[in-house]
mmCIF file of C-alpha atoms in Angstrom:
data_model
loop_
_atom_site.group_PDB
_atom_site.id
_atom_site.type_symbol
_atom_site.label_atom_id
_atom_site.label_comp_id
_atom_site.label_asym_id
_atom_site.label_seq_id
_atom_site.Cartn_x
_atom_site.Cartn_y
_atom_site.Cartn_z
ATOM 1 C CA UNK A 894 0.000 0.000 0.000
ATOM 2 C CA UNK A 895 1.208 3.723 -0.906
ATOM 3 C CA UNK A 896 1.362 5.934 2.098
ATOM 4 C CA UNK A 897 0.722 9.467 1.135
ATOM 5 C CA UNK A 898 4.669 10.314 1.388
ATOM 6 C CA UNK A 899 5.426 7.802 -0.667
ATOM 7 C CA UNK A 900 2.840 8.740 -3.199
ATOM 8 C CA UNK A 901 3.889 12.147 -2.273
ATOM 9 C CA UNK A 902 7.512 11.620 -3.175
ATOM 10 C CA UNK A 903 6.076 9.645 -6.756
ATOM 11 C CA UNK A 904 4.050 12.492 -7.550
ATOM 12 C CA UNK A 905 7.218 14.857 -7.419
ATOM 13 C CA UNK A 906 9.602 12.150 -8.907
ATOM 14 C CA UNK A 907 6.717 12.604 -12.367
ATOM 15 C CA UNK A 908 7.922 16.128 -12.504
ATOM 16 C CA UNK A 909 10.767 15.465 -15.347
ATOM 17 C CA UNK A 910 13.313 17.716 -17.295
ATOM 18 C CA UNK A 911 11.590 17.070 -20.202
ATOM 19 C CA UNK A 912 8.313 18.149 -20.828
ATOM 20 C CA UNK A 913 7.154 15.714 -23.106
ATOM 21 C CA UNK A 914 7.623 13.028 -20.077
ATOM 22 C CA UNK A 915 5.342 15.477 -17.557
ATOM 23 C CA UNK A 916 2.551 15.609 -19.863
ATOM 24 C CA UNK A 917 2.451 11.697 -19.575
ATOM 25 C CA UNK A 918 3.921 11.251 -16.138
ATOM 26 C CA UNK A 919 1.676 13.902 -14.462
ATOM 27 C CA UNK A 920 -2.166 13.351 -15.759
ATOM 28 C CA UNK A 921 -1.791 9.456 -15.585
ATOM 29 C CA UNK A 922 -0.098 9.216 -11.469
ATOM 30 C CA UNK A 923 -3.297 11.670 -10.451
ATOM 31 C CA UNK A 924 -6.003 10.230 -12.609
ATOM 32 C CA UNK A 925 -5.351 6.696 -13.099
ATOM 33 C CA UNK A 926 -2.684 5.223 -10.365
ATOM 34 C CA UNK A 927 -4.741 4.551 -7.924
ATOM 35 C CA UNK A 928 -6.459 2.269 -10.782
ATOM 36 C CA UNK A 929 -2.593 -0.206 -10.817
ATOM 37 C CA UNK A 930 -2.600 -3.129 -8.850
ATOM 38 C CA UNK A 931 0.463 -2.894 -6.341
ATOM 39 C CA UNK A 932 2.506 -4.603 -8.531
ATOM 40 C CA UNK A 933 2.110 -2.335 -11.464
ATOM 41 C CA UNK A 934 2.629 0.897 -8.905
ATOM 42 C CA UNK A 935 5.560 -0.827 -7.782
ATOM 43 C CA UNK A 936 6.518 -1.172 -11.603
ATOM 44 C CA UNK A 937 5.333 2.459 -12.173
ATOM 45 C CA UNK A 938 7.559 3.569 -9.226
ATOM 46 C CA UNK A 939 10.617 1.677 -10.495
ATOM 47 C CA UNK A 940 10.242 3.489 -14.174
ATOM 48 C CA UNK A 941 10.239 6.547 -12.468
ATOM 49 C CA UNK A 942 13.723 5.968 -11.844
ATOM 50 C CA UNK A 943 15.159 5.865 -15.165
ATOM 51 C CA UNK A 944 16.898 8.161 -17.427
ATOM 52 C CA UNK A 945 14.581 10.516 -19.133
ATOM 53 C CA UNK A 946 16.634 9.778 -22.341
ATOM 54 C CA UNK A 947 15.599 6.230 -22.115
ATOM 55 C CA UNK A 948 11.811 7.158 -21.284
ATOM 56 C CA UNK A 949 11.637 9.377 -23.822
ATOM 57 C CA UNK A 950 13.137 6.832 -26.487
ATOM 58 C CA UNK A 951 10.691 4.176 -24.807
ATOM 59 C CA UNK A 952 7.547 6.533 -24.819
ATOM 60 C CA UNK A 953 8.263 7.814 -28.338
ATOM 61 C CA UNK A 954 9.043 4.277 -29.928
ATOM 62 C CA UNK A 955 12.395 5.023 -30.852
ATOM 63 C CA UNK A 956 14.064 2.230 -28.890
ATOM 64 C CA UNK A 957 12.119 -0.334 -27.007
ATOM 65 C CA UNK A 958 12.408 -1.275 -23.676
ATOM 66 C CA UNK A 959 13.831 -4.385 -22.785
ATOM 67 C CA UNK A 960 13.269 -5.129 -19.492
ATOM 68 C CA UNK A 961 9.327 -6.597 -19.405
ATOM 69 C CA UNK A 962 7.558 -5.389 -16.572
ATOM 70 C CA UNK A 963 8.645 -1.578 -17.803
ATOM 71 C CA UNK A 964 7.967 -1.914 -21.084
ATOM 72 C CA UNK A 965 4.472 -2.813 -20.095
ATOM 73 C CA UNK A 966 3.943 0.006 -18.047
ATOM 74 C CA UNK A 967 5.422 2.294 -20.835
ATOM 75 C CA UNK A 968 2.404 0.225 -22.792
ATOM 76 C CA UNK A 969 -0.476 0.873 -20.131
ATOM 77 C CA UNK A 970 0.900 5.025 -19.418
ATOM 78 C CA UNK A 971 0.561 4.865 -24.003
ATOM 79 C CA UNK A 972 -3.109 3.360 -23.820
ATOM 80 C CA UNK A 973 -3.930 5.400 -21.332
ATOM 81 C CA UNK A 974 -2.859 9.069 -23.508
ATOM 82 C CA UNK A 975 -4.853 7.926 -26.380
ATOM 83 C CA UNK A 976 -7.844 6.944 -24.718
#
């Protein structure tokens, strides 16, 4: 379970030096997080920890992710833009 300082400290870790990552990070931790099982905020916490060069080559399809449980995420944060 998320305490509020740890969603907190997620919530500031979505603020990015690249603004094409906050307009994806941003809307989807306040409108559909609380939506993730554990596991996937867990996940969702974890890709919050990479390089923004490698989000932003994963988010844009220029390189793909390789590890599986991020690339998924990267694939549920993508469904969730277009929707």
């Amino acid at each position: 379970m998320f305490s509020t300082q740890r969603f907190n400290r997620l919530k500031w870790a979505c603020r990015r030096g690249m603004l094409e990552l906050d307009v994806l990070f941003m809307p989807f931790v306040e409108q559909a997080f609380d939506q993730l099982s554990e596991e996937q905020k867990v996940t969702f916490e974890r890709l919050l920890t990479c390089d923004d060069p490698d989000l932003y080559a994963w988010f844009m399809g220029h390189q793909a992710c390789e590890d599986k449980e991020l690339a998924e995420m990267v694939s549920i944060i993508l469904n969730r833009v277009k929707v």
